[in-house]
Structure formats: C-alpha cells, structure tokens
mmCIF file of C-alpha atoms in Angstrom:
data_model
loop_
_atom_site.group_PDB
_atom_site.id
_atom_site.type_symbol
_atom_site.label_atom_id
_atom_site.label_comp_id
_atom_site.label_asym_id
_atom_site.label_seq_id
_atom_site.Cartn_x
_atom_site.Cartn_y
_atom_site.Cartn_z
ATOM 1 C CA MET A 1 -5.760 -28.442 -34.563
ATOM 2 C CA PRO A 2 -8.682 -27.911 -37.096
ATOM 3 C CA SER A 3 -7.719 -25.993 -40.272
ATOM 4 C CA SER A 4 -10.402 -23.233 -39.415
ATOM 5 C CA ALA A 5 -8.733 -22.572 -36.015
ATOM 6 C CA LYS A 6 -5.343 -22.216 -37.731
ATOM 7 C CA LYS A 7 -6.779 -19.909 -40.257
ATOM 8 C CA ARG A 8 -8.255 -17.515 -37.614
ATOM 9 C CA ALA A 9 -4.873 -17.480 -35.887
ATOM 10 C CA LEU A 10 -3.097 -16.258 -38.961
ATOM 11 C CA LEU A 11 -5.477 -13.371 -39.650
ATOM 12 C CA PRO A 12 -5.939 -10.170 -37.738
ATOM 13 C CA LYS A 13 -9.417 -9.028 -36.738
ATOM 14 C CA LEU A 14 -9.018 -5.707 -38.570
ATOM 15 C CA ARG A 15 -7.437 -5.541 -42.067
ATOM 16 C CA PHE A 16 -7.220 -2.720 -44.557
ATOM 17 C CA PRO A 17 -9.622 -3.261 -47.508
ATOM 18 C CA GLU A 18 -6.907 -3.498 -50.126
ATOM 19 C CA PHE A 19 -5.478 -6.624 -48.308
ATOM 20 C CA ARG A 20 -8.607 -8.502 -47.363
ATOM 21 C CA ASP A 21 -8.054 -10.893 -50.236
ATOM 22 C CA ALA A 22 -4.238 -11.196 -49.808
ATOM 23 C CA GLY A 23 -4.237 -14.407 -47.928
ATOM 24 C CA GLU A 24 -3.058 -15.445 -44.489
ATOM 25 C CA TRP A 25 -0.018 -14.041 -42.634
ATOM 26 C CA GLU A 26 2.913 -16.323 -42.462
ATOM 27 C CA VAL A 27 4.339 -17.395 -39.130
ATOM 28 C CA LYS A 28 8.041 -17.036 -38.708
ATOM 29 C CA PRO A 29 10.575 -17.105 -35.916
ATOM 30 C CA PHE A 30 12.384 -13.888 -35.306
ATOM 31 C CA ASP A 31 15.656 -15.466 -36.315
ATOM 32 C CA GLU A 32 14.289 -15.601 -39.875
ATOM 33 C CA LEU A 33 13.372 -12.030 -39.890
ATOM 34 C CA PHE A 34 16.437 -10.162 -38.447
ATOM 35 C CA VAL A 35 19.814 -10.556 -36.788
ATOM 36 C CA ILE A 36 20.101 -9.810 -33.078
ATOM 37 C CA GLY A 37 23.106 -7.560 -32.184
ATOM 38 C CA ASN A 38 24.870 -7.200 -28.812
ATOM 39 C CA GLY A 39 25.545 -3.876 -27.290
ATOM 40 C CA LYS A 40 29.185 -2.963 -26.337
ATOM 41 C CA ASP A 41 31.184 -0.885 -23.897
ATOM 42 C CA TYR A 42 31.578 2.719 -24.922
ATOM 43 C CA LYS A 43 34.121 3.896 -22.476
ATOM 44 C CA HIS A 44 36.923 3.959 -24.898
ATOM 45 C CA LEU A 45 35.090 6.627 -26.883
ATOM 46 C CA SER A 46 35.113 10.385 -26.535
ATOM 47 C CA SER A 47 32.229 12.805 -26.177
ATOM 48 C CA GLY A 48 30.386 13.557 -29.389
ATOM 49 C CA ASP A 49 27.006 13.577 -31.054
ATOM 50 C CA VAL A 50 26.108 9.793 -31.359
ATOM 51 C CA PRO A 51 23.563 8.733 -28.773
ATOM 52 C CA VAL A 52 24.241 5.824 -26.454
ATOM 53 C CA TYR A 53 21.388 3.751 -25.259
ATOM 54 C CA GLY A 54 20.788 1.180 -22.452
ATOM 55 C CA SER A 55 17.767 -0.662 -21.394
ATOM 56 C CA GLY A 56 16.623 2.382 -19.500
ATOM 57 C CA GLY A 57 16.877 4.645 -22.574
ATOM 58 C CA TYR A 58 19.260 7.442 -23.573
ATOM 59 C CA MET A 59 22.481 7.728 -21.567
ATOM 60 C CA LEU A 60 24.964 10.166 -23.245
ATOM 61 C CA SER A 61 26.553 10.902 -26.569
ATOM 62 C CA VAL A 62 29.895 9.634 -28.078
ATOM 63 C CA ASP A 63 32.037 10.137 -31.135
ATOM 64 C CA GLY A 64 31.586 6.557 -32.552
ATOM 65 C CA TYR A 65 28.649 4.387 -33.530
ATOM 66 C CA LEU A 66 27.850 0.739 -33.413
ATOM 67 C CA TYR A 67 25.133 0.816 -36.088
ATOM 68 C CA ASP A 68 23.913 3.244 -38.662
ATOM 69 C CA GLY A 69 20.239 2.627 -39.846
ATOM 70 C CA GLU A 70 16.862 1.807 -38.645
ATOM 71 C CA SER A 71 16.751 -0.528 -35.731
ATOM 72 C CA VAL A 72 14.504 -2.010 -32.918
ATOM 73 C CA CYS A 73 16.047 -2.471 -29.575
ATOM 74 C CA ILE A 74 14.954 -4.454 -26.458
ATOM 75 C CA GLY A 75 16.505 -4.761 -23.081
ATOM 76 C CA ARG A 76 18.765 -7.644 -22.349
ATOM 77 C CA LYS A 77 18.851 -6.984 -18.613
ATOM 78 C CA GLY A 78 16.783 -4.681 -16.292
ATOM 79 C CA THR A 79 13.957 -2.987 -18.283
ATOM 80 C CA ILE A 80 13.073 -5.655 -20.821
ATOM 81 C CA ASP A 81 9.563 -4.590 -21.773
ATOM 82 C CA LYS A 82 10.275 -1.179 -23.371
ATOM 83 C CA PRO A 83 11.039 -1.546 -27.060
ATOM 84 C CA ILE A 84 12.957 1.410 -28.644
ATOM 85 C CA PHE A 85 12.937 2.326 -32.304
ATOM 86 C CA LEU A 86 16.154 4.039 -33.437
ATOM 87 C CA SER A 87 17.234 5.552 -36.718
ATOM 88 C CA GLY A 88 20.582 6.802 -37.857
ATOM 89 C CA LYS A 89 23.942 6.331 -36.024
ATOM 90 C CA PHE A 90 23.767 5.045 -32.403
ATOM 91 C CA TRP A 91 25.593 2.932 -29.796
ATOM 92 C CA THR A 92 23.965 0.434 -27.407
ATOM 93 C CA VAL A 93 25.650 -0.849 -24.280
ATOM 94 C CA ASP A 94 25.555 -4.554 -23.196
ATOM 95 C CA THR A 95 22.095 -4.283 -21.498
ATOM 96 C CA LEU A 96 20.486 -3.544 -24.785
ATOM 97 C CA PHE A 97 20.000 -5.745 -27.829
ATOM 98 C CA TYR A 98 19.716 -4.110 -31.175
ATOM 99 C CA MET A 99 17.994 -5.670 -34.334
ATOM 100 C CA HIS A 100 19.615 -5.383 -37.757
ATOM 101 C CA SER A 101 19.868 -7.012 -41.220
ATOM 102 C CA PHE A 102 16.047 -7.252 -41.552
ATOM 103 C CA ARG A 103 14.755 -9.889 -43.952
ATOM 104 C CA SER A 104 11.323 -9.529 -45.664
ATOM 105 C CA CYS A 105 10.197 -7.236 -42.974
ATOM 106 C CA LEU A 106 10.333 -3.616 -42.083
ATOM 107 C CA PRO A 107 11.932 -2.214 -38.896
ATOM 108 C CA LYS A 108 8.849 -0.189 -38.008
ATOM 109 C CA PHE A 109 6.570 -3.057 -38.391
ATOM 110 C CA ILE A 110 8.903 -5.175 -36.194
ATOM 111 C CA TYR A 111 8.759 -2.348 -33.704
ATOM 112 C CA ALA A 112 4.987 -2.574 -33.740
ATOM 113 C CA ILE A 113 5.231 -6.339 -33.044
ATOM 114 C CA PHE A 114 7.666 -5.831 -30.200
ATOM 115 C CA GLN A 115 5.261 -3.379 -28.549
ATOM 116 C CA ASN A 116 2.549 -6.064 -28.721
ATOM 117 C CA ILE A 117 4.592 -8.792 -26.905
ATOM 118 C CA ASN A 118 4.501 -9.329 -23.224
ATOM 119 C CA TRP A 119 8.254 -9.468 -22.807
ATOM 120 C CA LEU A 120 7.910 -10.346 -19.124
ATOM 121 C CA ASP A 121 6.551 -13.778 -20.287
ATOM 122 C CA HIS A 122 9.899 -14.480 -21.784
ATOM 123 C CA ASN A 123 11.975 -13.449 -18.657
ATOM 124 C CA GLU A 124 14.580 -16.101 -17.754
ATOM 125 C CA ALA A 125 15.782 -14.732 -14.507
ATOM 126 C CA GLY A 126 14.363 -14.914 -11.015
ATOM 127 C CA GLY A 127 15.969 -11.703 -9.941
ATOM 128 C CA VAL A 128 16.684 -8.908 -12.371
ATOM 129 C CA PRO A 129 14.533 -9.451 -15.503
ATOM 130 C CA SER A 130 16.658 -10.838 -18.418
ATOM 131 C CA LEU A 131 16.293 -11.914 -21.915
ATOM 132 C CA SER A 132 18.546 -13.993 -24.092
ATOM 133 C CA LYS A 133 19.284 -13.914 -27.864
ATOM 134 C CA ALA A 134 18.443 -17.555 -28.081
ATOM 135 C CA ASN A 135 14.925 -16.969 -26.504
ATOM 136 C CA ILE A 136 14.254 -13.938 -28.577
ATOM 137 C CA ALA A 137 15.290 -15.655 -31.764
ATOM 138 C CA LYS A 138 12.751 -18.487 -31.330
ATOM 139 C CA ILE A 139 9.623 -16.302 -30.700
ATOM 140 C CA GLU A 140 7.206 -16.926 -33.563
ATOM 141 C CA VAL A 141 5.030 -14.093 -34.961
ATOM 142 C CA ALA A 142 2.711 -13.724 -38.020
ATOM 143 C CA VAL A 143 3.858 -11.340 -40.732
ATOM 144 C CA PRO A 144 2.143 -10.243 -44.002
ATOM 145 C CA GLU A 145 3.799 -9.111 -47.217
ATOM 146 C CA VAL A 146 6.005 -6.046 -46.927
ATOM 147 C CA ILE A 147 3.444 -3.778 -48.774
ATOM 148 C CA GLU A 148 0.945 -4.638 -46.033
ATOM 149 C CA GLN A 149 3.515 -4.174 -43.257
ATOM 150 C CA GLN A 150 4.115 -0.691 -44.633
ATOM 151 C CA LYS A 151 0.498 0.221 -44.429
ATOM 152 C CA ILE A 152 0.158 -0.922 -40.848
ATOM 153 C CA ALA A 153 3.423 0.763 -39.907
ATOM 154 C CA ASP A 154 2.330 4.092 -41.486
ATOM 155 C CA CYS A 155 -1.002 3.909 -39.642
ATOM 156 C CA LEU A 156 0.632 3.292 -36.217
ATOM 157 C CA GLY A 157 3.329 5.847 -37.076
ATOM 158 C CA SER A 158 0.789 8.537 -37.557
ATOM 159 C CA LEU A 159 -0.822 7.693 -34.318
ATOM 160 C CA ASP A 160 2.651 7.668 -32.579
ATOM 161 C CA GLY A 161 3.181 11.134 -34.001
ATOM 162 C CA LEU A 162 0.036 12.375 -32.493
ATOM 163 C CA ILE A 163 0.891 10.757 -29.170
ATOM 164 C CA ALA A 164 4.345 12.399 -29.189
ATOM 165 C CA LEU A 165 2.722 15.829 -29.980
ATOM 166 C CA GLU A 166 0.122 15.494 -27.139
ATOM 167 C CA THR A 167 2.939 14.322 -24.807
ATOM 168 C CA LYS A 168 4.952 17.349 -25.611
ATOM 169 C CA LYS A 169 1.903 19.600 -25.019
ATOM 170 C CA LEU A 170 1.418 17.907 -21.537
ATOM 171 C CA ALA A 171 5.087 18.571 -20.755
ATOM 172 C CA VAL A 172 4.829 22.224 -21.816
ATOM 173 C CA LEU A 173 1.745 22.685 -19.402
ATOM 174 C CA LYS A 174 3.597 21.192 -16.557
ATOM 175 C CA THR A 175 6.688 23.219 -17.154
ATOM 176 C CA HIS A 176 4.505 26.299 -17.361
ATOM 177 C CA LYS A 177 2.786 25.516 -13.990
ATOM 178 C CA LYS A 178 6.232 24.977 -12.419
ATOM 179 C CA GLY A 179 7.498 28.244 -13.457
ATOM 180 C CA LEU A 180 4.264 30.091 -12.615
ATOM 181 C CA MET A 181 4.417 28.611 -9.010
ATOM 182 C CA GLN A 182 7.906 29.820 -8.672
ATOM 183 C CA GLN A 183 6.682 33.427 -9.387
ATOM 184 C CA LEU A 184 3.439 33.339 -7.517
ATOM 185 C CA PHE A 185 5.119 32.465 -4.222
ATOM 186 C CA PRO A 186 8.010 34.350 -2.445
ATOM 187 C CA THR A 187 11.567 33.001 -3.033
ATOM 188 C CA GLU A 188 13.927 32.307 -0.094
ATOM 189 C CA GLY A 189 14.426 35.480 1.881
ATOM 190 C CA LYS A 190 11.692 37.447 0.212
ATOM 191 C CA THR A 191 8.202 38.554 1.495
ATOM 192 C CA LEU A 192 6.608 39.116 -1.797
ATOM 193 C CA PRO A 193 6.313 37.013 -5.052
ATOM 194 C CA LYS A 194 7.763 38.143 -8.353
ATOM 195 C CA LEU A 195 4.386 37.967 -9.945
ATOM 196 C CA ARG A 196 1.337 39.577 -8.249
ATOM 197 C CA PHE A 197 -2.213 40.192 -9.645
ATOM 198 C CA PRO A 198 -2.678 43.956 -10.364
ATOM 199 C CA GLU A 199 -5.609 44.267 -7.938
ATOM 200 C CA PHE A 200 -3.465 43.253 -4.864
ATOM 201 C CA ARG A 201 -0.229 45.070 -5.810
ATOM 202 C CA ASN A 202 -1.022 47.939 -3.309
ATOM 203 C CA THR A 203 -2.309 45.738 -0.397
ATOM 204 C CA GLY A 204 1.024 45.354 1.461
ATOM 205 C CA GLU A 205 3.603 42.727 1.943
ATOM 206 C CA TRP A 206 2.797 39.140 2.701
ATOM 207 C CA GLN A 207 3.074 38.310 6.424
ATOM 208 C CA LYS A 208 4.595 35.185 7.995
ATOM 209 C CA ARG A 209 1.924 33.232 9.957
ATOM 210 C CA LYS A 210 1.678 29.911 11.655
ATOM 211 C CA ILE A 211 -0.445 27.014 10.392
ATOM 212 C CA SER A 212 -2.435 27.147 13.651
ATOM 213 C CA ASN A 213 -3.613 30.611 12.735
ATOM 214 C CA LEU A 214 -4.718 29.610 9.262
ATOM 215 C CA LEU A 215 -6.255 26.152 9.782
ATOM 216 C CA VAL A 216 -8.260 24.272 12.391
ATOM 217 C CA ARG A 217 -8.234 20.575 12.873
ATOM 218 C CA SER A 218 -11.497 18.865 11.899
ATOM 219 C CA ALA A 219 -12.011 15.310 13.180
ATOM 220 C CA THR A 220 -15.512 13.779 13.473
ATOM 221 C CA PRO A 221 -15.090 10.234 14.687
ATOM 222 C CA LEU A 222 -17.256 7.546 13.034
ATOM 223 C CA ASN A 223 -18.821 4.511 14.806
ATOM 224 C CA VAL A 224 -18.182 1.653 12.483
ATOM 225 C CA GLU A 225 -21.086 -0.744 11.911
ATOM 226 C CA VAL A 226 -19.809 -4.225 10.992
ATOM 227 C CA LYS A 227 -22.494 -4.688 8.237
ATOM 228 C CA GLU A 228 -22.187 -1.337 6.715
ATOM 229 C CA VAL A 229 -20.032 -0.627 3.583
ATOM 230 C CA TYR A 230 -17.277 2.104 3.862
ATOM 231 C CA ARG A 231 -14.820 3.517 1.401
ATOM 232 C CA GLU A 232 -11.502 5.054 2.617
ATOM 233 C CA ILE A 233 -9.447 7.706 1.010
ATOM 234 C CA GLY A 234 -5.811 7.640 0.414
ATOM 235 C CA ILE A 235 -3.370 10.455 -0.824
ATOM 236 C CA ARG A 236 -0.632 10.011 -3.358
ATOM 237 C CA SER A 237 2.726 11.718 -2.873
ATOM 238 C CA HIS A 238 4.152 14.607 -4.990
ATOM 239 C CA GLY A 239 0.849 16.309 -5.111
ATOM 240 C CA LYS A 240 -0.894 13.774 -7.230
ATOM 241 C CA GLY A 241 -4.253 13.947 -5.343
ATOM 242 C CA ILE A 242 -6.661 11.733 -3.446
ATOM 243 C CA PHE A 243 -7.571 8.245 -4.528
ATOM 244 C CA HIS A 244 -10.490 6.039 -3.248
ATOM 245 C CA LYS A 245 -9.820 2.543 -1.839
ATOM 246 C CA GLU A 246 -12.151 -0.382 -2.610
ATOM 247 C CA PRO A 247 -15.333 -0.431 -0.541
ATOM 248 C CA VAL A 248 -15.151 -2.714 2.389
ATOM 249 C CA LEU A 249 -17.658 -3.923 5.130
ATOM 250 C CA GLY A 250 -17.163 -2.341 8.580
ATOM 251 C CA LYS A 251 -16.150 -5.786 9.901
ATOM 252 C CA ALA A 252 -12.911 -5.568 7.796
ATOM 253 C CA LEU A 253 -11.885 -2.357 9.358
ATOM 254 C CA GLY A 254 -11.543 -4.113 12.728
ATOM 255 C CA GLY A 255 -10.716 -1.627 15.553
ATOM 256 C CA LYS A 256 -9.283 1.092 13.159
ATOM 257 C CA ARG A 257 -10.066 4.626 14.171
ATOM 258 C CA VAL A 258 -11.828 6.405 11.307
ATOM 259 C CA PHE A 259 -13.282 9.777 10.623
ATOM 260 C CA LYS A 260 -15.825 11.370 8.341
ATOM 261 C CA VAL A 261 -14.321 12.966 5.405
ATOM 262 C CA GLU A 262 -14.983 16.814 5.422
ATOM 263 C CA GLU A 263 -15.557 18.589 2.048
ATOM 264 C CA ASN A 264 -13.112 21.368 1.058
ATOM 265 C CA ALA A 265 -10.624 20.397 3.733
ATOM 266 C CA PHE A 266 -6.822 20.400 3.553
ATOM 267 C CA VAL A 267 -5.688 16.781 4.155
ATOM 268 C CA LEU A 268 -2.328 15.081 4.231
ATOM 269 C CA ASN A 269 -0.813 11.739 4.803
ATOM 270 C CA ILE A 270 1.271 12.002 8.039
ATOM 271 C CA VAL A 271 3.569 9.232 6.922
ATOM 272 C CA PHE A 272 4.435 10.715 3.523
ATOM 273 C CA ALA A 273 3.779 14.484 4.167
ATOM 274 C CA TRP A 274 7.479 15.044 3.645
ATOM 275 C CA GLU A 275 6.912 13.729 0.184
ATOM 276 C CA GLN A 276 4.204 16.285 -0.523
ATOM 277 C CA ALA A 277 1.350 13.773 0.094
ATOM 278 C CA VAL A 278 -1.107 16.662 0.500
ATOM 279 C CA ALA A 279 -4.581 17.515 -1.196
ATOM 280 C CA VAL A 280 -7.950 19.191 -0.697
ATOM 281 C CA THR A 281 -11.027 17.094 -0.413
ATOM 282 C CA SER A 282 -13.933 17.586 -2.846
ATOM 283 C CA PRO A 283 -17.607 16.504 -3.243
ATOM 284 C CA ALA A 284 -16.236 13.258 -4.943
ATOM 285 C CA GLU A 285 -15.181 12.173 -1.348
ATOM 286 C CA ARG A 286 -18.604 12.805 0.120
ATOM 287 C CA GLY A 287 -19.617 9.992 2.485
ATOM 288 C CA MET A 288 -16.163 8.511 2.650
ATOM 289 C CA ILE A 289 -13.896 7.911 5.640
ATOM 290 C CA ALA A 290 -10.312 8.524 6.603
ATOM 291 C CA SER A 291 -8.082 6.908 9.073
ATOM 292 C CA HIS A 292 -6.094 8.776 11.724
ATOM 293 C CA ARG A 293 -3.144 8.907 9.228
ATOM 294 C CA PHE A 294 -5.049 11.451 7.134
ATOM 295 C CA PRO A 295 -5.947 14.479 9.364
ATOM 296 C CA MET A 296 -8.212 17.097 7.916
ATOM 297 C CA TYR A 297 -8.146 20.862 8.359
ATOM 298 C CA LYS A 298 -10.702 23.535 7.618
ATOM 299 C CA PRO A 299 -9.772 27.059 6.881
ATOM 300 C CA VAL A 300 -9.943 29.813 9.550
ATOM 301 C CA GLU A 301 -12.743 32.035 8.198
ATOM 302 C CA ARG A 302 -11.440 35.100 6.267
ATOM 303 C CA LYS A 303 -7.911 34.101 7.048
ATOM 304 C CA SER A 304 -7.032 31.230 4.581
ATOM 305 C CA ASP A 305 -7.863 29.389 1.418
ATOM 306 C CA VAL A 306 -7.124 25.703 1.593
ATOM 307 C CA ASP A 307 -6.212 25.477 -2.076
ATOM 308 C CA PHE A 308 -3.710 28.265 -1.583
ATOM 309 C CA ILE A 309 -2.328 26.346 1.326
ATOM 310 C CA LYS A 310 -2.091 23.109 -0.629
ATOM 311 C CA TYR A 311 -0.236 24.884 -3.547
ATOM 312 C CA PHE A 312 2.182 26.322 -1.019
ATOM 313 C CA PHE A 313 3.117 22.928 0.271
ATOM 314 C CA LEU A 314 3.807 21.818 -3.303
ATOM 315 C CA THR A 315 6.467 24.529 -3.615
ATOM 316 C CA ASN A 316 10.096 23.822 -2.708
ATOM 317 C CA LYS A 317 9.804 25.870 0.461
ATOM 318 C CA GLY A 318 6.608 24.013 1.400
ATOM 319 C CA LYS A 319 8.294 20.698 0.935
ATOM 320 C CA GLU A 320 11.247 21.776 3.068
ATOM 321 C CA LEU A 321 8.860 22.775 5.946
ATOM 322 C CA LEU A 322 6.895 19.488 5.685
ATOM 323 C CA GLY A 323 10.390 17.697 6.027
ATOM 324 C CA ILE A 324 11.029 19.785 9.109
ATOM 325 C CA ALA A 325 7.658 18.834 10.682
ATOM 326 C CA SER A 326 8.340 15.139 9.979
ATOM 327 C CA PRO A 327 11.223 13.950 12.163
ATOM 328 C CA GLY A 328 12.182 10.368 11.940
ATOM 329 C CA GLY A 329 14.826 7.841 11.026
ATOM 330 C CA ALA A 330 16.612 6.944 7.823
ATOM 331 C CA GLY A 331 14.730 6.221 4.498
ATOM 332 C CA ARG A 332 11.064 6.835 4.229
ATOM 333 C CA ASN A 333 10.315 6.366 8.079
ATOM 334 C CA LYS A 334 9.273 9.920 8.705
ATOM 335 C CA THR A 335 6.027 10.840 10.397
ATOM 336 C CA LEU A 336 4.449 14.324 10.504
ATOM 337 C CA GLY A 337 4.262 15.626 14.072
ATOM 338 C CA GLN A 338 0.892 17.473 14.961
ATOM 339 C CA LYS A 339 2.548 20.223 17.037
ATOM 340 C CA GLU A 340 5.394 20.567 14.557
ATOM 341 C CA PHE A 341 2.921 21.067 11.725
ATOM 342 C CA ASP A 342 0.838 23.548 13.742
ATOM 343 C CA ASN A 343 4.018 25.624 14.384
ATOM 344 C CA LEU A 344 5.116 25.872 10.740
ATOM 345 C CA GLU A 345 5.323 29.530 9.553
ATOM 346 C CA PHE A 346 5.239 30.870 6.025
ATOM 347 C CA HIS A 347 4.566 34.096 4.133
ATOM 348 C CA SER A 348 1.069 34.415 2.970
ATOM 349 C CA PRO A 349 -1.217 37.336 1.878
ATOM 350 C CA ILE A 350 -3.349 38.873 4.572
ATOM 351 C CA ASN A 351 -6.174 39.346 2.237
ATOM 352 C CA VAL A 352 -7.772 35.850 1.639
ATOM 353 C CA GLU A 353 -9.017 37.131 -1.722
ATOM 354 C CA GLU A 354 -5.498 37.275 -2.917
ATOM 355 C CA GLN A 355 -4.856 33.682 -1.666
ATOM 356 C CA ALA A 356 -8.060 32.573 -3.549
ATOM 357 C CA ALA A 357 -6.956 34.330 -6.843
ATOM 358 C CA ILE A 358 -3.639 32.476 -6.699
ATOM 359 C CA ALA A 359 -5.373 29.189 -5.991
ATOM 360 C CA ARG A 360 -7.883 29.750 -8.905
ATOM 361 C CA CYS A 361 -4.984 30.504 -11.306
ATOM 362 C CA LEU A 362 -3.273 27.363 -10.441
ATOM 363 C CA LEU A 363 -6.476 25.201 -10.332
ATOM 364 C CA SER A 364 -7.186 26.442 -13.905
ATOM 365 C CA ILE A 365 -3.815 25.207 -15.077
ATOM 366 C CA ASP A 366 -4.409 21.906 -13.214
ATOM 367 C CA ASP A 367 -7.662 21.542 -15.079
ATOM 368 C CA LEU A 368 -5.730 21.962 -18.435
ATOM 369 C CA ILE A 369 -3.192 19.423 -17.297
ATOM 370 C CA ASN A 370 -5.842 16.922 -16.230
ATOM 371 C CA ASN A 371 -7.707 17.392 -19.589
ATOM 372 C CA GLN A 372 -4.513 16.858 -21.546
ATOM 373 C CA SER A 373 -3.564 13.881 -19.442
ATOM 374 C CA GLU A 374 -6.952 12.389 -20.225
ATOM 375 C CA ARG A 375 -6.572 13.150 -23.984
ATOM 376 C CA LEU A 376 -3.251 11.467 -23.934
ATOM 377 C CA SER A 377 -4.562 8.474 -22.083
ATOM 378 C CA ALA A 378 -7.390 8.091 -24.512
ATOM 379 C CA LEU A 379 -4.952 8.105 -27.429
ATOM 380 C CA LYS A 380 -2.827 5.451 -25.858
ATOM 381 C CA THR A 381 -5.818 3.343 -25.101
ATOM 382 C CA HIS A 382 -6.981 3.780 -28.631
ATOM 383 C CA LYS A 383 -3.610 2.645 -30.042
ATOM 384 C CA LYS A 384 -3.592 -0.399 -27.841
ATOM 385 C CA GLY A 385 -7.019 -1.478 -28.853
ATOM 386 C CA LEU A 386 -6.077 -0.898 -32.573
ATOM 387 C CA MET A 387 -2.969 -2.919 -32.267
ATOM 388 C CA GLN A 388 -4.845 -5.769 -30.783
ATOM 389 C CA GLN A 389 -7.001 -5.728 -33.954
ATOM 390 C CA LEU A 390 -4.316 -5.141 -36.536
ATOM 391 C CA PHE A 391 -2.164 -8.179 -35.323
ATOM 392 C CA PRO A 392 -3.043 -11.724 -34.511
ATOM 393 C CA THR A 393 -2.530 -12.258 -30.835
ATOM 394 C CA GLN A 394 0.657 -14.018 -29.612
ATOM 395 C CA GLY A 395 -1.467 -16.836 -28.066
ATOM 396 C CA GLU A 396 -3.210 -17.494 -31.344
ATOM 397 C CA VAL A 397 0.059 -17.500 -33.331
ATOM 398 C CA ALA A 398 1.693 -19.856 -30.854
ATOM 399 C CA ALA A 399 -1.376 -22.091 -31.219
#
C-alpha cells in the first residue's frame, strides 16, 4: 500500500485545531486497549439498587455488583449492535460483555468507537446474532493520544446530552397526549368525558351512534393504464399514519383493483385495523391510489369530523371496537368486516363543532410531537455525520 494511502487511513477528516499537528493516530487491536469481561448469573442475589443489564438493556436491580466504574458494554448474543455506556456499580448477565481495565484510552472514547462499528459485520452465527471475545479482541481501530480522545469524547458527550434532553421532551409530549386523550373521550360506562371545552359544557350528553350514521363509504374505481405511473398509499399500525409506496407503472399492478384516494377521508387497513392502522388522508395523497384493502370514508355532513373519529379509534375503547369488527384466526390473521365496522357504536358529541374542537386540540399536539421528532432526528443525523468525520472509517483502518 502506498504510504500516502496509509497516512489518510490514520487521520480523521475533521480534527480539532490544537491537534492538527499532533501526528497520525495509532492503529491497535482492542485487546491492547481493554479487557473484555463476561457477564454472570445474578439469581443468587437479592433485590437491591444495583442495575442489571442484558443485551436488550436494563433488566432489574440487585444487591451485589460485578463491576464498579466506567465501562462500555456490547451484546454477546441477541442484540449485538447497541453499545451501552455504564458508570458506577452494575451487573451484566451472560448475554452482555463489559469492557474494563482500559489502557491508554478513555471509556467514553471507546464508547464512541463502538457506536461507529457495524457490529453485524462481526456476527458469528447464522441464527441468533452472536459475538465472541476472540473476535472483538482482534478488531483494529485507530486511536489518538488521551488528551485528544478527551476532546472528542467531550464533544460527543455534549451532543449526547442534548439528544437525551430532546428525547425526554418528546416522551413528555407523548405522555401528555396520552393523558389528554383519556380525558377528552368518555371512559368505560360513561357518556361524557372528564374534560370538556367550556363552550360545549351545556350542550348535553354525548350520544351513542353507529359508524354508518357518521361515515359514508367513498370508492371511486380507477381504470389502470399499463404505461401510466401510479403511487399507492399504505397505513402504519398504532396510528403512525400514511406512507407512500414507490411509484410503479400500471403494468406492475396487474389486475389489482385500485381506487382514487379521496382527500380528508377516514381510511384504514382492513388487515391491521385491529392494530389501529387508521388515518386521515391529506393533500399530500392527492393523485394517489389505494387498493381494496384501504377503504375510505367521508364524513356525513354536519354529523361527523373525520379527525375526531380517527382519534377515537386510537383510544383503548376504539381499539377494542376495531378488534370486535375484525374476526379471524389466531395471530395477526384478522380482517375487518365491512358490516361489522358499519355497525360499531360509540359515544360522540351531537354537535360536530365539539368534535372538531377536540380534533384540533389533538392535531396541535401531534404537530408539536412531529416537530420534536424531526428535531431529534436532525440531531441524531448530525451526530452520525460528525462521527464519520471525527474518526477514520473502519474500512480505511483495516486497509
């Protein structure tokens, strides 16, 4: 290999100014940097305040510890691509390796390196993913002097702190929405919600009405042209919204029955309705198509608001009713019946304006959640890009 190529491999693309003349990073195998420890059984221990971790994360707390100090952990079996940084007293089970006795390196710097490794490339099993101590030990990485490691670790640590803060904000918003939905819809056996907007408190109780009185099926068949380009919609379970499939030529659709997507329509996936695969279409779906698996419904004028109906079906009661309307066998083989769905009954405000007010409230929270999710995603993308520049890539080091 030319010396110039080797030099490039030992230097990151981005380096802090004070270290630009500090020379190349040194390539070392992991077994020269730390000792790999095995997890152990904890069942002989009693309940306590020392956390126990497996490859899937935290499990429980006990009254003894396996190690006390900073450590980086990686799964031995199962989840092998989720490094964990631990500090203080802890215990790991036999599905999780823990690193200790670090030499000429900082645990937090090693944690950053672990996050930059594609661990699945080191999988040694054909079934359940597995790593071995021997395989981990021989992985070679480039490391700078400890003072530069500290600078990199501090930089990434600050970013991790910001990501943790934004993650917590997202969790708070989701918890707030969940609690609000429990108050905006009647609980089991009640005809009124716990929380009602002031302008509707004297408009009477909610009434039980059938879906067939609130929604009307909208199905406009489309004649598929083999040379035209079409894009289908799909619906995620658990109320996670509509997604758009890749565009295809009409020829690829074969004899599939498809329909024009109607805007502002309540739509569900009949196969996973019981799993709350429900949504409302928007202008983003204009010009798209849907198969017969995604029936669409328009609101009966002055009787219903489709966003209100969507949010109802995202409550526990709504999920229960979708399950009742989806008879089927064991497992996930449950298909929504059209008649069963039409005959579902639930309590709703007679005044459509009250329905719309509830929907607007929840839509505004969903906007906050979506904005926060995007902010968090942008931070994670920024961190990923930063790490790619702060470290020589694994391929370059191996070369």
